[in-house]
CSV table of C-alpha atoms in Angstrom, one decimal:
chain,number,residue,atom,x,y,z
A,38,UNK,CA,106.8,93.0,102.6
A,39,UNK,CA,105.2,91.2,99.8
A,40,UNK,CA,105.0,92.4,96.7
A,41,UNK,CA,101.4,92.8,95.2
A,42,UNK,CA,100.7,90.1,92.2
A,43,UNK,CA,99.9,92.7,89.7
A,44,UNK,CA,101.7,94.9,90.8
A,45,UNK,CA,103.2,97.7,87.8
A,46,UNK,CA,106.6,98.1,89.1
A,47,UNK,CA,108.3,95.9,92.1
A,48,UNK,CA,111.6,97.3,93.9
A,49,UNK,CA,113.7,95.0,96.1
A,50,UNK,CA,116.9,96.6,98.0
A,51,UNK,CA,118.7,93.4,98.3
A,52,UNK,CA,116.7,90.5,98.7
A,53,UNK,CA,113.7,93.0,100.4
A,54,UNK,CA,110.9,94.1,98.2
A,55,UNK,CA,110.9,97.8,99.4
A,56,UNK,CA,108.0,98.9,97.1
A,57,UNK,CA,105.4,97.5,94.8
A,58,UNK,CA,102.5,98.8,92.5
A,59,UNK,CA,102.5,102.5,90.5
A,60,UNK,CA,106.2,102.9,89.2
A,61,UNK,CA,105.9,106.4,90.4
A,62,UNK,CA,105.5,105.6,94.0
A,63,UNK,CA,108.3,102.9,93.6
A,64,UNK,CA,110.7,105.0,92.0
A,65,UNK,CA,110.0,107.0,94.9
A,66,UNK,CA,110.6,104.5,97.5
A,67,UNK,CA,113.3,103.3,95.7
A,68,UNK,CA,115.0,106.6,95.8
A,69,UNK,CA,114.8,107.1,99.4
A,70,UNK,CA,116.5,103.7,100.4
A,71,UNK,CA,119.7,105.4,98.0
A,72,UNK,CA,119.4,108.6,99.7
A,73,UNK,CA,119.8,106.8,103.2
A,74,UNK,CA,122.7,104.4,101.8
A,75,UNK,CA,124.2,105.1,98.6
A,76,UNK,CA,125.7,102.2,98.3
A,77,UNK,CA,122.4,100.3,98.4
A,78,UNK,CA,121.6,97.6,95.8
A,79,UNK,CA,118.4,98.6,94.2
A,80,UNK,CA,116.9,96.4,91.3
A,81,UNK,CA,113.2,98.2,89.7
A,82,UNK,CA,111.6,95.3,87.7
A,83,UNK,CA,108.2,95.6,85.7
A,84,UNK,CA,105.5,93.6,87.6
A,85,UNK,CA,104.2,91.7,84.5
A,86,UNK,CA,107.8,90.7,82.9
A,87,UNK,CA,110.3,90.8,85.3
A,88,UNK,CA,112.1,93.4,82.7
A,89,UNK,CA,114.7,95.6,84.5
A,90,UNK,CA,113.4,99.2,84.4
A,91,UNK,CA,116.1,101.3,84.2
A,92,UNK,CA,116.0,104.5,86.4
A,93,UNK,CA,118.3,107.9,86.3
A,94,UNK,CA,118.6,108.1,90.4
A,95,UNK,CA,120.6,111.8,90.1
A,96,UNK,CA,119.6,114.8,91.8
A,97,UNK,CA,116.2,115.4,93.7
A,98,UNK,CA,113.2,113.3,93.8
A,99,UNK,CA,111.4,115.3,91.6
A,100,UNK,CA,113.6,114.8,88.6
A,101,UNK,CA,113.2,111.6,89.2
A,102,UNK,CA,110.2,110.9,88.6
A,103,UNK,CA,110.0,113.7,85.6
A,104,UNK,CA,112.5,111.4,84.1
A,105,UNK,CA,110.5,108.1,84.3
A,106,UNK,CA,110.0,106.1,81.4
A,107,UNK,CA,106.2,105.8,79.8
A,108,UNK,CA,104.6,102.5,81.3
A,109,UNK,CA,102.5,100.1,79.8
A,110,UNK,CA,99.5,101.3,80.7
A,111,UNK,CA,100.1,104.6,78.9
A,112,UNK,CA,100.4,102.3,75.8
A,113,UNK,CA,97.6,99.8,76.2
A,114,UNK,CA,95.2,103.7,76.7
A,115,UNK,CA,96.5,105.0,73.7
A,116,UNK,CA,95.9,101.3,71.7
A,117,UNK,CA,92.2,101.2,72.8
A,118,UNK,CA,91.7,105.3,72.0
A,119,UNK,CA,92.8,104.0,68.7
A,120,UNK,CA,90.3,100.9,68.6
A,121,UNK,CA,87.4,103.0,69.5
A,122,UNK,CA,88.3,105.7,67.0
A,123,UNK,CA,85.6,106.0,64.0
A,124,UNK,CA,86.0,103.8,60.9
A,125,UNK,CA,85.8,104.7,57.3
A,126,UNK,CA,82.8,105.2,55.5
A,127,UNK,CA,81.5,101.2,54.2
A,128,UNK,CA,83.8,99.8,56.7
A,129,UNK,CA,81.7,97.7,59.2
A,130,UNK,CA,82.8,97.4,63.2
A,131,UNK,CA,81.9,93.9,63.1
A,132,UNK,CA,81.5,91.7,60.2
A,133,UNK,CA,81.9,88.4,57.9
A,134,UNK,CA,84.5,88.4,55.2
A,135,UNK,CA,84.0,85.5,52.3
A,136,UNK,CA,86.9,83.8,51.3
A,137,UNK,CA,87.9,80.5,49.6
A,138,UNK,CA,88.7,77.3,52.0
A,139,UNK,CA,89.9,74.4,50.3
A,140,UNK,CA,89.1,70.7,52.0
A,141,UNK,CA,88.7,67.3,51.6
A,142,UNK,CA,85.2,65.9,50.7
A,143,UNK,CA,84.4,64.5,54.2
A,144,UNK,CA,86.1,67.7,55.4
A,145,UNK,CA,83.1,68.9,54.3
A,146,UNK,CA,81.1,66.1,54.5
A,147,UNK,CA,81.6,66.5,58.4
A,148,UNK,CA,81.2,70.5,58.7
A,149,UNK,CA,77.6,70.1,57.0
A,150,UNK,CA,76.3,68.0,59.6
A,151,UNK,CA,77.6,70.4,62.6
A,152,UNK,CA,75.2,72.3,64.1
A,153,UNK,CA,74.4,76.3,62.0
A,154,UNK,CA,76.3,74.2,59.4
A,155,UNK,CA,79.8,74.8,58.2
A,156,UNK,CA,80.6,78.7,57.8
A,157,UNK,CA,79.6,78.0,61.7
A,158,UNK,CA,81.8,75.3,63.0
A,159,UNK,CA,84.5,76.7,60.8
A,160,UNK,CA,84.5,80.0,63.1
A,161,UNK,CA,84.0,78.0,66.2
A,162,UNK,CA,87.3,76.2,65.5
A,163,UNK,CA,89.1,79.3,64.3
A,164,UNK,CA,88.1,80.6,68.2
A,165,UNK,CA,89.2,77.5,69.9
A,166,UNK,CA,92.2,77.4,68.0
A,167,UNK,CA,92.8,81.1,68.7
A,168,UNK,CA,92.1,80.9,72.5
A,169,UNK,CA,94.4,77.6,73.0
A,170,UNK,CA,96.7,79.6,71.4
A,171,UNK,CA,96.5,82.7,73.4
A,172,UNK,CA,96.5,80.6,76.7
A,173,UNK,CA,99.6,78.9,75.4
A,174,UNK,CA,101.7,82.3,74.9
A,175,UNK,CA,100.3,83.8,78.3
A,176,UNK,CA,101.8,80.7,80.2
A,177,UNK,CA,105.5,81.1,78.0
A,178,UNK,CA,105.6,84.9,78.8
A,179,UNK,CA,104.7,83.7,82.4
A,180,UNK,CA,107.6,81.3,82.3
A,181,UNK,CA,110.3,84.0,81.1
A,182,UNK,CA,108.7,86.5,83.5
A,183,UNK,CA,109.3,83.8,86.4
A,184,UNK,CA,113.1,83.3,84.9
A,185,UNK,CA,114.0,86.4,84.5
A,186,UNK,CA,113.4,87.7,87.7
A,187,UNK,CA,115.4,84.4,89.3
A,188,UNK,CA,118.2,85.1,86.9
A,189,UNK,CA,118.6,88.6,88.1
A,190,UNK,CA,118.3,88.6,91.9
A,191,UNK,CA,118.5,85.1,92.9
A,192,UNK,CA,121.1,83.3,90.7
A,193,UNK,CA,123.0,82.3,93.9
A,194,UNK,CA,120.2,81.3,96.3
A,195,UNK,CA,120.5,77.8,97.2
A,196,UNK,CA,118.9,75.3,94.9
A,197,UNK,CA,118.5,77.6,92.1
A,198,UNK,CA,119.1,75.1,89.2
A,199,UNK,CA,116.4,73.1,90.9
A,200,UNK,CA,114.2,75.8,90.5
A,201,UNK,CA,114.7,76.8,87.3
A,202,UNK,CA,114.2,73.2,86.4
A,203,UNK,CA,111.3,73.0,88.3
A,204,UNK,CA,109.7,75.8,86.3
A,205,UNK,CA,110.4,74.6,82.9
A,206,UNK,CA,109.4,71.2,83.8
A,207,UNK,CA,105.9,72.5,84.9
A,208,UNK,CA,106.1,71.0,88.4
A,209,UNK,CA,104.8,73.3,91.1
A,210,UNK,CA,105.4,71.5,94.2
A,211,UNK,CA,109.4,70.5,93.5
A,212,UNK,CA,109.8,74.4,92.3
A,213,UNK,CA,108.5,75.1,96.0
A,214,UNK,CA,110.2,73.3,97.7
A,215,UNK,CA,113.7,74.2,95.6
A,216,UNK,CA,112.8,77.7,96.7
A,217,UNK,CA,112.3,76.9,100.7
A,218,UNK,CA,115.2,78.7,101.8
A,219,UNK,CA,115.4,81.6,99.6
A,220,UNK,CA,114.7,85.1,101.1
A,221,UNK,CA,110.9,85.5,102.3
A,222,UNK,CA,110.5,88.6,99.5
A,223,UNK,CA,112.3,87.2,97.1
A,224,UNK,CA,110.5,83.5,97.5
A,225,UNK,CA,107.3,85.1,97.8
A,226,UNK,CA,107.7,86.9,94.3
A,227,UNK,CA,109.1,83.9,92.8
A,228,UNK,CA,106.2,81.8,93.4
A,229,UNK,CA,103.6,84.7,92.5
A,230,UNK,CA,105.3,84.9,89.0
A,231,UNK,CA,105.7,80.8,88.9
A,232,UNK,CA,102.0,80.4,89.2
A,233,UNK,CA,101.4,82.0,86.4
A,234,UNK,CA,103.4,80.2,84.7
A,235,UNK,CA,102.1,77.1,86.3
A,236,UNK,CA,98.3,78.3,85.3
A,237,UNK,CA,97.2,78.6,88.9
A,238,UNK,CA,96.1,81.1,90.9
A,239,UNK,CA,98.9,82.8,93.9
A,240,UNK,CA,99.1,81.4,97.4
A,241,UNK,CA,99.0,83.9,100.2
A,242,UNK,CA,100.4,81.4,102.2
A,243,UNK,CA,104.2,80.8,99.7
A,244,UNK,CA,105.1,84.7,100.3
């Protein structure tokens, strides 16, 4: 199967992705492929970095899954529940705070002839320079998800170096092909974290 692209949790017994999406549902499937084979290789990784998540297997399902650790989601409910609580008394939601900025005259010079004037173009460039910034962290954290997950299950597929290569160099279509003759699951989930990484959108078709 193919795991999903956003998916929380992805299980792979092997090189087969046995389960992908909540992490209760893949601890579950995940503990039903070791109650058929014990000696089955099971690796749980979280969908969004590739970390391994670790999972006590012993006793019943059940105990399983009342053993799971909290997921992200848990912790990006609670961080808005806190955003949205009230505020202080004089302390607005949404506001501008006046400080000093210190700049060359024809800094100044060119700020007063931007449109709304300089306390304008000032914030305008404080976004752009926020969002560049934001786009650039998403694709590194995309880029270790990617390596992570080819460090852990595929570190002896063929052409792995190439790969790995491939994905720091930012070059889609050699990383593709370096990754040809891996595993159909394993491949598939590769390339899903790679374009990410690669700032384009999945390819039904690479899975």
């Amino acid at each position: 199967m193919n795991p999903e692209f956003y998916a929380a949790a992805v299980a792979f017994e092997g090189d087969r992705c046995i389960a992908s999406g909540d992490l209760r549902e893949v601890a579950r499937a995940a503990k039903q492929a070791l109650d058929r084979d014990k000696d089955a290789s099971i690796l749980v990784f979280d969908g969004g970095t590739s970390a391994p998540i670790e999972i006590d297997f012993r006793g019943p399902v059940e105990n399983v899954l009342a053993r799971l650790p909290h997921t992200a989601s848990t912790a990006s409910e609670a961080e808005a529940a806190a955003s949205s609580a009230p505020r202080g008394p004089g302390r607005p939601k949404l506001g501008v705070v006046a400080r000093e900025v210190t700049l060359l005259p024809r800094h100044w010079e060119w700020l007063a002839q931007q449109p709304g004037g300089a306390s304008v173009a000032i914030r305008k460039l404080v976004e752009q320079a926020r969002r560049n910034g934001e786009q650039a962290d998403q694709v590194r954290k995309a880029r270790e998800a990617a390596y992570r997950f080819m460090s852990a299950i595929a570190g002896n597929a063929p052409h792995y170096e190439e790969a790995i290569g491939a994905l720091f160099a930012d070059d889609p279509a050699r990383f593709e092909i370096s990754i040809a003759r891996w595993p159909a699951d394993i491949r598939g989930h590769a390339w899903r974290l790679a374009m990410r990484a690669f700032g384009r959108e999945p390819r039904v078709s690479a899975g």
